Coordinates of C-alpha atoms in Angstrom, one line a residue:
Chain A
M1 CA -24.7 -10.9 38.1
T2 CA -21.6 -12.5 39.0
T3 CA -18.1 -11.3 37.9
S4 CA -17.8 -14.0 35.7
D5 CA -20.8 -13.3 34.0
A6 CA -19.7 -9.9 33.3
D7 CA -16.7 -10.7 31.9
V8 CA -18.1 -12.9 29.3
P9 CA -18.7 -10.1 26.5
A10 CA -15.3 -8.8 27.2
E11 CA -13.7 -12.2 26.9
R12 CA -15.5 -13.0 23.7
V13 CA -14.4 -9.7 22.2
R14 CA -11.0 -10.0 23.2
A15 CA -10.9 -13.6 21.8
A16 CA -12.3 -12.5 18.4
V17 CA -10.1 -9.6 18.1
S18 CA -7.2 -11.7 19.0
E19 CA -7.9 -14.4 16.5
R20 CA -8.9 -11.9 13.7
F21 CA -6.0 -9.4 14.1
G22 CA -3.4 -11.2 15.9
T23 CA -3.6 -8.3 18.5
Q24 CA -4.4 -8.3 22.2
L25 CA -6.6 -5.1 22.7
A26 CA -6.8 -3.6 26.2
F27 CA -10.2 -2.0 27.2
P28 CA -12.4 -2.0 30.1
A29 CA -14.3 -5.1 30.9
E30 CA -17.4 -2.8 32.0
T31 CA -17.5 -0.8 28.7
H32 CA -21.2 -0.2 27.9
G33 CA -22.5 -2.2 25.1
L34 CA -19.5 -4.5 24.9
E35 CA -22.1 -7.7 24.1
K36 CA -23.2 -5.8 21.0
L37 CA -19.5 -5.4 19.8
V38 CA -19.2 -9.2 20.3
E39 CA -21.8 -9.5 17.2
I40 CA -19.6 -7.3 15.3
V41 CA -16.1 -8.8 16.1
E42 CA -17.5 -12.3 15.3
H43 CA -19.1 -11.4 12.0
R44 CA -18.5 -14.0 9.9
S45 CA -20.0 -14.8 6.1
H46 CA -22.4 -17.9 5.3
R47 CA -22.5 -19.4 1.9
S48 CA -24.4 -22.5 3.0
Y49 CA -28.0 -22.6 4.4
T50 CA -30.7 -24.9 5.6
N51 CA -33.8 -25.4 3.9
A52 CA -35.9 -23.2 5.9
P53 CA -37.8 -20.3 3.8
I54 CA -37.4 -16.6 4.8
A55 CA -41.1 -15.3 5.6
P56 CA -41.8 -12.4 3.0
E57 CA -42.8 -10.0 6.0
L58 CA -39.6 -10.7 7.6
L59 CA -37.7 -10.1 4.2
R60 CA -39.5 -6.7 4.1
L61 CA -39.0 -5.7 7.3
L62 CA -35.2 -6.1 6.7
F63 CA -35.4 -4.2 3.6
A64 CA -36.8 -1.4 5.7
C65 CA -33.9 -1.7 8.1
A66 CA -31.4 -1.9 5.2
L67 CA -32.7 1.3 3.8
S68 CA -32.7 3.1 7.2
A69 CA -28.9 3.2 6.8
P70 CA -27.5 6.8 6.3
S71 CA -27.4 7.9 2.8
K72 CA -25.0 10.7 0.9
S73 CA -26.4 14.1 1.2
D74 CA -30.0 12.1 1.8
L75 CA -30.0 11.2 -2.0
Q76 CA -31.0 7.7 -1.5
Q77 CA -29.2 6.1 -4.4
A78 CA -29.3 2.4 -3.4
D79 CA -31.9 -0.2 -4.7
I80 CA -32.5 -3.8 -4.1
V81 CA -33.5 -6.2 -6.6
H82 CA -35.2 -9.2 -4.7
V83 CA -34.7 -12.0 -7.3
A84 CA -37.6 -14.3 -6.3
D85 CA -38.1 -16.0 -10.0
R86 CA -36.2 -19.4 -9.7
D87 CA -35.6 -19.2 -13.4
K88 CA -33.7 -15.8 -13.0
V89 CA -31.7 -17.0 -9.8
E90 CA -30.6 -20.1 -12.3
A91 CA -29.5 -18.1 -14.9
I92 CA -27.7 -15.8 -12.4
T93 CA -26.0 -18.7 -10.9
K94 CA -25.1 -20.2 -14.3
L95 CA -23.1 -16.8 -15.1
I96 CA -20.8 -17.5 -12.3
P97 CA -19.6 -20.9 -13.0
D98 CA -17.5 -20.9 -9.7
M99 CA -20.4 -20.3 -7.4
P100 CA -22.9 -23.1 -8.0
W101 CA -24.1 -22.6 -4.3
I102 CA -25.8 -19.4 -5.3
S103 CA -28.9 -20.9 -6.5
K104 CA -29.1 -23.0 -3.4
A105 CA -29.8 -19.8 -1.2
P106 CA -33.4 -19.5 -0.1
V107 CA -32.8 -15.5 -1.0
L108 CA -31.0 -13.9 -3.6
L109 CA -30.8 -10.0 -3.7
I110 CA -29.0 -7.7 -6.0
F111 CA -28.0 -4.4 -4.3
C112 CA -27.8 -1.7 -7.2
G113 CA -26.2 1.7 -7.4
N114 CA -29.1 4.1 -8.7
N115 CA -27.9 7.5 -10.1
R116 CA -31.3 7.2 -12.7
R117 CA -33.6 9.0 -10.0
I118 CA -31.8 12.1 -9.4
R119 CA -31.7 12.7 -13.3
Q120 CA -35.5 11.9 -13.4
I121 CA -36.3 14.3 -10.8
G122 CA -34.3 17.0 -12.3
E123 CA -36.7 16.5 -15.4
W124 CA -39.8 16.3 -13.2
R125 CA -38.9 19.6 -11.7
G126 CA -37.4 21.3 -14.7
K127 CA -33.8 21.5 -13.4
P128 CA -30.8 20.9 -15.3
F129 CA -28.6 17.8 -13.9
A130 CA -25.4 19.4 -13.8
N131 CA -23.2 16.4 -12.4
D132 CA -22.1 14.1 -15.0
H133 CA -18.6 12.9 -13.4
L134 CA -17.1 10.4 -11.4
D135 CA -18.3 11.6 -8.0
H136 CA -21.8 10.4 -8.9
F137 CA -21.0 7.1 -9.8
M138 CA -18.9 6.5 -6.7
N139 CA -21.7 8.2 -4.4
S140 CA -24.3 5.8 -5.8
A141 CA -22.0 2.7 -5.8
V142 CA -21.0 3.5 -1.9
D143 CA -24.5 4.0 -1.0
A144 CA -25.3 0.5 -2.6
G145 CA -22.5 -0.9 -0.3
I146 CA -23.7 0.9 3.0
V147 CA -27.4 -0.5 2.6
M148 CA -26.0 -4.0 1.7
T149 CA -23.9 -3.8 5.0
T150 CA -26.8 -2.8 7.1
F151 CA -29.2 -5.4 5.5
I152 CA -26.3 -8.2 6.5
R153 CA -26.5 -6.5 10.0
A154 CA -30.3 -6.7 10.2
A155 CA -30.2 -10.4 8.7
E156 CA -27.8 -11.6 11.3
A157 CA -29.8 -9.9 14.0
V158 CA -32.7 -12.1 13.2
G159 CA -30.4 -15.3 12.8
L160 CA -29.9 -15.5 9.3
G161 CA -26.4 -15.5 7.6
A162 CA -25.5 -13.9 4.4
C163 CA -22.5 -13.6 1.5
P164 CA -21.9 -10.7 -0.5
I165 CA -21.0 -11.5 -4.0
S166 CA -19.2 -9.1 -6.1
A167 CA -18.6 -11.5 -8.9
I168 CA -22.1 -10.6 -10.0
R169 CA -19.9 -7.9 -12.0
N170 CA -18.2 -10.5 -14.1
C171 CA -21.3 -10.4 -16.1
P172 CA -22.9 -6.9 -15.9
H173 CA -24.6 -7.0 -19.2
E174 CA -26.3 -10.1 -18.6
V175 CA -27.5 -9.4 -15.1
S176 CA -28.6 -6.0 -16.2
R177 CA -30.7 -7.7 -18.9
L178 CA -32.2 -10.2 -16.7
L179 CA -33.2 -7.8 -14.1
E180 CA -34.1 -5.0 -16.5
L181 CA -31.9 -2.6 -15.3
P182 CA -32.3 1.1 -16.9
D183 CA -29.7 3.7 -17.5
W184 CA -27.7 4.9 -14.7
V185 CA -28.6 1.7 -12.7
F186 CA -26.0 -1.1 -12.1
P187 CA -25.5 -3.9 -10.1
V188 CA -22.7 -3.3 -7.2
A189 CA -23.1 -6.6 -5.5
A190 CA -25.2 -9.7 -5.0
L191 CA -26.2 -11.3 -1.8
T192 CA -27.5 -14.8 -0.8
V193 CA -29.1 -15.1 2.5
G194 CA -30.7 -18.0 4.5
F195 CA -30.5 -19.5 7.9
P196 CA -26.6 -20.9 8.1
D197 CA -26.5 -24.4 8.5
H198 CA -23.0 -24.3 10.1
S199 CA -21.1 -21.8 12.3
G200 CA -18.8 -20.2 9.8
H201 CA -15.6 -19.2 10.7
I202 CA -13.7 -15.8 11.5
T203 CA -11.8 -14.6 8.2
L204 CA -8.1 -13.4 9.6
R205 CA -7.6 -9.6 8.8
L206 CA -4.5 -7.3 8.4
P207 CA -2.8 -6.1 11.7
L208 CA -4.5 -2.7 12.7
D209 CA -1.1 -1.3 12.4
V210 CA -1.4 -1.7 8.4
T211 CA -5.0 -0.2 8.2
V212 CA -5.2 2.5 10.9
H213 CA -3.2 5.6 10.7
E214 CA -2.8 8.4 13.2
N215 CA -2.7 12.2 11.4
R216 CA -0.8 10.7 8.2
Y217 CA -0.8 7.7 6.3
D218 CA 2.1 5.5 7.5
E219 CA 3.3 2.4 5.6
S220 CA 6.9 2.3 6.9
R221 CA 6.2 -1.0 8.4
A222 CA 3.7 -2.3 6.2
K223 CA 6.1 -4.9 4.6
E224 CA 7.1 -6.6 7.6
N225 CA 3.6 -6.4 9.2
I226 CA 2.0 -8.1 5.9
E227 CA 4.7 -10.7 6.1
R228 CA 3.6 -11.4 9.7
Y229 CA 0.1 -11.6 8.3
D230 CA 1.0 -14.0 5.7
R231 CA 2.8 -16.6 8.4
R232 CA -0.4 -16.1 10.7
R233 CA -2.8 -17.1 7.6
H234 CA -0.5 -19.8 6.7
E235 CA -0.5 -21.3 9.9
T236 CA -3.8 -21.1 11.2
Q237 CA -6.1 -20.8 7.8
P238 CA -3.9 -22.1 5.1
Y239 CA -5.4 -21.7 1.4
R240 CA -6.7 -25.1 0.3
K241 CA -6.1 -24.4 -3.2
Q242 CA -3.3 -22.3 -5.0
R243 CA -4.3 -20.0 -8.1
H244 CA -2.9 -20.2 -11.2
V245 CA -0.4 -23.0 -10.7
K246 CA 0.3 -23.6 -14.3
R247 CA 1.9 -20.0 -14.3
Y248 CA 3.3 -19.6 -11.1
G249 CA 3.8 -23.4 -9.8
Q250 CA 3.0 -24.7 -6.3
S251 CA 4.6 -22.5 -3.7
E252 CA 5.5 -24.2 -0.3
F253 CA 4.6 -21.0 1.6
Y254 CA 1.6 -19.6 0.4
G255 CA 0.0 -16.7 2.5
W256 CA -2.3 -13.9 1.9
S257 CA 0.0 -11.7 -0.3
E258 CA 1.0 -14.6 -2.4
D259 CA -2.7 -15.4 -2.8
K260 CA -3.7 -11.7 -3.9
A261 CA -0.9 -11.3 -5.7
R262 CA -1.5 -14.2 -8.2
Q263 CA -5.5 -13.2 -8.4
Y264 CA -4.8 -10.0 -9.6
S265 CA -1.8 -10.8 -12.0
V266 CA -4.5 -12.0 -14.3
P267 CA -7.2 -9.2 -15.5
E268 CA -10.7 -9.6 -13.8
R269 CA -13.6 -7.4 -14.6
A270 CA -11.5 -5.1 -17.3
D271 CA -14.7 -4.5 -19.1
F272 CA -16.8 -3.1 -16.3
G273 CA -16.0 0.3 -17.0
A274 CA -17.4 0.0 -20.5
F275 CA -20.3 -1.4 -19.3
I276 CA -20.9 1.5 -16.7
Q277 CA -20.1 4.0 -19.7
A278 CA -23.0 2.0 -21.8
K279 CA -25.3 2.9 -18.6
G280 CA -24.8 6.4 -19.5
F281 CA -22.2 7.7 -16.8
R282 CA -19.1 9.8 -17.6
L283 CA -16.3 8.9 -15.3
D284 CA -13.8 11.7 -15.6
Chain B
M1 CA -42.5 -11.2 31.0
T2 CA -45.7 -9.7 30.3
T3 CA -47.3 -9.5 26.7
S4 CA -47.1 -5.7 27.0
D5 CA -43.5 -6.0 27.6
A6 CA -42.8 -8.5 24.8
D7 CA -44.6 -6.3 22.6
V8 CA -42.3 -3.2 23.2
P9 CA -39.7 -3.8 20.5
A10 CA -42.4 -4.8 17.8
E11 CA -44.1 -1.4 18.6
R12 CA -40.8 0.7 18.4
V13 CA -40.0 -1.1 14.8
R14 CA -43.4 -0.5 13.7
A15 CA -43.5 3.1 15.1
A16 CA -39.8 3.7 13.3
V17 CA -40.6 2.1 10.1
S18 CA -44.0 4.0 9.8
E19 CA -42.4 7.3 10.4
R20 CA -39.5 6.7 8.2
F21 CA -41.0 4.8 5.4
G22 CA -44.7 6.3 5.7
T23 CA -45.5 2.3 5.8
Q24 CA -47.4 -0.1 8.0
L25 CA -45.3 -3.4 8.1
A26 CA -46.9 -6.5 9.2
F27 CA -44.6 -8.8 10.9
P28 CA -44.7 -11.3 13.9
A29 CA -44.3 -9.8 17.2
E30 CA -42.4 -12.9 18.4
T31 CA -39.8 -12.2 15.7
H32 CA -36.6 -13.4 17.0
G33 CA -33.9 -10.4 17.5
L34 CA -36.4 -7.7 17.1
E35 CA -35.0 -5.8 20.1
K36 CA -31.8 -5.4 17.7
L37 CA -33.7 -4.2 14.8
V38 CA -35.1 -1.3 16.8
E39 CA -31.3 0.0 16.7
I40 CA -31.3 -0.1 12.9
V41 CA -34.6 1.5 12.0
E42 CA -34.3 4.2 14.8
H43 CA -30.7 5.0 13.3
R44 CA -30.1 8.7 13.2
S45 CA -27.0 10.7 12.7
H46 CA -25.6 13.2 15.0
R47 CA -23.2 16.0 14.3
S48 CA -23.5 17.7 17.9
Y49 CA -21.6 16.4 20.8
T50 CA -20.8 16.7 24.4
N51 CA -17.3 17.5 25.6
A52 CA -16.6 13.9 26.8
P53 CA -13.6 12.5 25.1
I54 CA -13.4 9.1 23.7
A55 CA -10.7 7.0 25.4
P56 CA -8.0 5.8 23.2
E57 CA -8.5 2.1 24.0
L58 CA -12.5 2.3 23.0
L59 CA -11.3 4.0 19.7
R60 CA -8.9 1.2 18.9
L61 CA -11.5 -1.4 19.9
L62 CA -14.0 0.2 17.4
F63 CA -11.4 0.2 14.7
A64 CA -11.3 -3.6 15.3
C65 CA -15.0 -3.8 15.3
A66 CA -15.0 -1.7 11.8
L67 CA -12.3 -3.7 10.1
S68 CA -14.1 -7.1 10.9
A69 CA -16.5 -6.0 8.2
P70 CA -16.9 -8.1 5.0
S71 CA -14.2 -7.3 2.3
K72 CA -14.4 -7.7 -1.4
S73 CA -12.3 -11.0 -2.2
D74 CA -10.6 -10.6 1.3
L75 CA -8.6 -7.9 -0.5
Q76 CA -8.9 -5.3 2.6
Q77 CA -8.7 -2.3 0.8
A78 CA -10.1 0.2 3.5
D79 CA -7.9 2.3 5.7
I80 CA -8.7 4.6 8.4
V81 CA -7.0 7.8 9.4
H82 CA -7.5 9.4 13.0
V83 CA -6.9 13.0 12.4
A84 CA -5.9 13.6 16.4
D85 CA -3.6 16.7 15.7
R86 CA -6.2 19.4 16.4
D87 CA -4.2 21.7 14.0
K88 CA -4.8 19.3 11.2
V89 CA -8.7 18.9 12.5
E90 CA -9.0 22.9 12.3
A91 CA -7.3 22.9 8.8
I92 CA -9.7 20.5 7.4
T93 CA -12.8 22.2 8.9
K94 CA -11.7 25.6 7.2
L95 CA -11.8 23.5 3.9
I96 CA -15.6 23.0 4.3
P97 CA -17.0 26.2 5.2
D98 CA -20.7 25.2 5.5
M99 CA -19.5 22.6 8.4
P100 CA -18.0 24.5 11.3
W101 CA -19.0 22.1 13.9
I102 CA -16.6 19.5 12.4
S103 CA -13.8 20.8 14.7
K104 CA -16.2 20.6 17.6
A105 CA -16.5 16.8 17.4
P106 CA -14.0 14.8 20.2
V107 CA -13.0 12.7 17.2
L108 CA -12.7 13.3 13.6
L109 CA -11.7 10.1 11.1
I110 CA -11.1 9.6 7.4
F111 CA -11.9 6.6 5.8
C112 CA -9.8 5.7 2.5
G113 CA -10.0 3.6 -0.5
N114 CA -6.8 1.6 -0.6
N115 CA -5.8 0.1 -4.0
R116 CA -2.2 0.8 -3.1
R117 CA -1.6 -2.4 -0.9
I118 CA -2.7 -4.7 -3.8
R119 CA -0.1 -3.1 -6.1
Q120 CA 2.8 -3.2 -3.6
I121 CA 2.1 -7.0 -2.7
G122 CA 2.5 -7.8 -6.2
E123 CA 5.7 -6.1 -6.7
W124 CA 7.0 -8.0 -3.3
R125 CA 5.8 -11.2 -4.7
G126 CA 7.2 -10.5 -8.2
K127 CA 3.8 -10.3 -9.8
P128 CA 2.5 -8.0 -12.4
F129 CA -0.8 -6.3 -11.3
A130 CA -3.1 -6.6 -14.5
N131 CA -6.2 -4.5 -13.3
D132 CA -5.9 -1.0 -13.9
H133 CA -9.5 -0.3 -14.6
L134 CA -12.6 1.1 -13.2
D135 CA -13.7 -1.8 -11.0
H136 CA -10.6 -1.6 -8.5
F137 CA -11.3 2.0 -7.8
M138 CA -15.2 0.8 -7.3
N139 CA -13.9 -1.9 -4.7
S140 CA -11.8 0.1 -2.6
A141 CA -14.4 3.0 -2.6
V142 CA -17.2 0.3 -1.8
D143 CA -15.1 -1.3 0.9
A144 CA -14.4 1.9 2.7
G145 CA -18.1 2.5 2.7
I146 CA -18.6 -0.8 4.3
V147 CA -16.1 -0.5 7.1
M148 CA -17.4 3.1 7.9
T149 CA -21.0 1.8 8.1
T150 CA -19.7 -1.2 10.5
F151 CA -17.7 1.7 12.4
I152 CA -20.9 3.7 12.9
R153 CA -22.7 0.7 14.2
A154 CA -20.0 0.0 16.7
A155 CA -19.9 3.5 17.8
E156 CA -23.7 3.5 18.4
A157 CA -23.3 0.2 20.3
V158 CA -21.1 1.9 23.0
G159 CA -23.5 5.2 23.2
L160 CA -21.7 7.0 20.7
G161 CA -22.8 9.2 17.6
A162 CA -21.7 10.1 14.1
C163 CA -21.9 11.9 11.1
P164 CA -20.5 10.9 7.9
I165 CA -19.1 13.9 5.6
S166 CA -18.7 13.1 2.1
A167 CA -18.1 16.9 1.5
I168 CA -14.6 16.1 2.4
R169 CA -14.2 15.3 -1.4
N170 CA -14.7 18.8 -2.3
C171 CA -11.1 19.5 -1.3
P172 CA -9.3 16.1 -2.1
H173 CA -5.9 17.5 -3.1
E174 CA -5.7 19.3 0.2
V175 CA -7.1 16.5 2.3
S176 CA -4.4 14.2 0.7
R177 CA -1.6 16.6 1.5
L178 CA -2.6 17.2 4.9
L179 CA -2.7 13.3 5.5
E180 CA 0.2 12.5 3.2
L181 CA -2.0 10.0 1.3
P182 CA 0.2 8.6 -1.2
D183 CA -0.9 7.3 -4.9
W184 CA -3.8 5.0 -5.2
V185 CA -5.0 6.0 -1.5
F186 CA -8.1 8.4 -1.5
P187 CA -10.6 9.7 0.9
V188 CA -14.2 8.5 0.5
A189 CA -15.6 10.1 3.6
A190 CA -14.9 11.9 7.1
L191 CA -16.8 10.8 9.8
T192 CA -17.3 12.9 13.3
V193 CA -17.8 11.0 16.2
G194 CA -18.7 11.9 20.0
F195 CA -21.3 11.4 22.5
P196 CA -24.5 13.1 21.2
D197 CA -25.9 15.7 23.0
H198 CA -29.3 15.5 21.8
S199 CA -31.3 12.8 20.7
G200 CA -31.4 13.5 17.0
H201 CA -34.4 12.6 14.6
I202 CA -35.2 9.9 12.2
T203 CA -34.7 11.0 8.6
L204 CA -37.7 10.2 6.2
R205 CA -37.0 7.6 3.5
L206 CA -38.5 7.3 0.2
P207 CA -41.5 4.5 0.1
L208 CA -40.1 0.8 -0.4
D209 CA -42.0 0.7 -3.3
V210 CA -39.6 3.0 -5.0
T211 CA -36.3 1.3 -3.9
V212 CA -37.2 -2.3 -3.7
H213 CA -38.1 -4.3 -6.5
E214 CA -39.1 -8.0 -7.4
N215 CA -37.4 -9.8 -10.1
R216 CA -37.1 -6.7 -12.4
Y217 CA -36.7 -2.8 -12.1
D218 CA -40.0 -1.2 -12.0
E219 CA -40.5 2.5 -12.1
S220 CA -44.0 2.4 -13.3
R221 CA -45.2 4.2 -10.2
A222 CA -41.9 5.9 -9.2
K223 CA -43.2 9.6 -10.0
E224 CA -46.2 9.3 -7.9
N225 CA -44.6 7.7 -5.1
I226 CA -42.0 10.5 -5.1
E227 CA -44.8 13.1 -5.2
R228 CA -46.3 11.4 -1.8
Y229 CA -43.1 11.3 -0.3
D230 CA -42.2 15.1 -1.2
R231 CA -45.8 15.8 0.6
R232 CA -44.8 13.7 3.7
R233 CA -41.3 15.7 3.9
H234 CA -43.0 19.0 3.6
E235 CA -45.8 18.2 6.2
T236 CA -43.6 16.6 8.6
Q237 CA -39.8 17.8 8.1
P238 CA -39.8 20.8 6.2
Y239 CA -36.7 22.2 4.7
R240 CA -35.6 25.3 6.9
K241 CA -33.8 26.9 4.0
Q242 CA -34.3 26.5 0.1
R243 CA -31.4 26.1 -2.0
H244 CA -30.2 28.5 -4.8
V245 CA -33.0 30.8 -4.3
K246 CA -31.4 33.6 -6.2
R247 CA -31.8 31.3 -9.7
Y248 CA -35.1 29.7 -8.5
G249 CA -36.9 31.9 -6.2
Q250 CA -38.7 30.6 -3.4
S251 CA -40.9 27.7 -3.6
E252 CA -44.4 27.8 -1.7
F253 CA -44.0 24.0 -1.8
Y254 CA -40.6 22.5 -1.3
G255 CA -40.2 18.8 -1.1
W256 CA -37.3 16.3 -1.3
S257 CA -37.2 16.2 -5.1
E258 CA -37.1 20.0 -5.6
D259 CA -34.3 20.1 -3.0
K260 CA -32.2 17.3 -4.7
A261 CA -33.0 18.9 -8.1
R262 CA -31.7 22.1 -7.2
Q263 CA -28.7 20.9 -5.2
Y264 CA -27.7 18.8 -8.5
S265 CA -28.4 21.5 -11.1
V266 CA -25.0 23.1 -9.9
P267 CA -21.9 21.2 -10.5
E268 CA -20.3 19.8 -7.2
R269 CA -17.0 17.9 -7.3
A270 CA -16.7 18.1 -11.0
D271 CA -12.9 17.7 -10.5
F272 CA -12.8 14.7 -8.1
G273 CA -12.2 12.3 -11.1
A274 CA -9.1 14.5 -11.9
F275 CA -7.9 13.9 -8.4
I276 CA -8.5 10.1 -8.8
Q277 CA -6.8 9.9 -11.8
A278 CA -3.8 12.0 -10.6
K279 CA -3.5 9.5 -7.9
G280 CA -3.0 7.0 -10.3
F281 CA -6.1 5.1 -11.3
R282 CA -7.2 4.2 -14.7
L283 CA -11.1 4.9 -14.7
D284 CA -12.1 3.1 -18.1

């Protein structure tokens, strides 16, 4: 192997980190496993796919990979619903008018939190369930997120692309009825999967100084770091469309913080808690 | 490359899936990327490490990898606190008496949900925050889980091992005080990281027929499948210690469902919801 060959993964990692975080990282070029880190730092979501189908055996293998992920206390509170019925795919797509591309994906999955099994097990084994509180809702939601993340990783390893869709929670009752989700089972996110038809792009991220802390939470420079990030977004990945223009007008400078501040100045999923409570959870 | 070389990843994937799920999967041995799936299906947690330290530059690179993960609506609601101060590591270890090995890990991280930034951004940009409800708590918790999962993947890629510790939520007030977590920032899980000093083992998982559904949630065969799983656990990875023996006695047959039913027959983290509310969240 020549020196320049050996340098390739290090260069790619450096370039991706620099593009994403606006930071130059120093690390030894001979770091073991660097070629695997390339895939992680170059991660991109894909919402546009070729027509190539995904073989059922491959999909099942990816489910096994996903469910090999760590699970809180070995509780295994994440379930996957594969929406194979095209009528159901269309019905779900219609529930999310902003995302008509959902129905074009070869595969649509719904990752669910499942706090039902642990309750059933208690019944079957003649034990009370003494944990009707927030932590159990959170455990199952986080487990579903961990399994979905691992599914995406496995899918990317075989050349597929994916896009997580939390907007499925805009209409939880309807999704729940369509998929016949019983009490204590709830959708966390949908995922579209297929062979990508273009290369996608790296989403810029907040500087590491904002999100990584040593020994104590430190936000002393958060505002200036976020302003710097706003400028970087505006210069390199400008937003194509501004939100809520009727209310706030067109901003000449429109960075990440302006976009997010506008987005959450309007209620979104204010009724999700009521849905979760209707599924039987206690949230105190 | 000989045929038997080419078969190796396929054989390893088959063996790991068979061990973990008790299932034989059929998939083409020439599946692209199979060597990467090996690492996913062979995943194991590590809680015992050599004394070898982790270089600060490598750790920073792993943070960048972790924070390259997908983020709900680009909101970036996950933060990482690196507990480098050994006094703080000791203090956290003392809070979790069952896990004295925590302080032996070269690195201890706390993955936090952060719903504070989006609120600050609103203030800075002169916008109201109109989303004081459950979905925002869930978003930040799940984002933290996704970032932690991606950190574990990156750590494993460079030869490290890790173990997630949700027990950090047994004492959220104390952890929050130690790390100076402000309102709307909360610990989701801790993670110990280091170079593993043994190979670890594959944790058995529920059959895919229990956790993967097509078109609709189906639990018609859940009970018999879980009984089968219980027998598999009992035969191949028997529990070394039974829980709550004073209350339930020693069971001759002690499978996964008996262990989990016993575990959650006793309240655990019943006060976590009060902690989250004290951090400023509304949970309805």
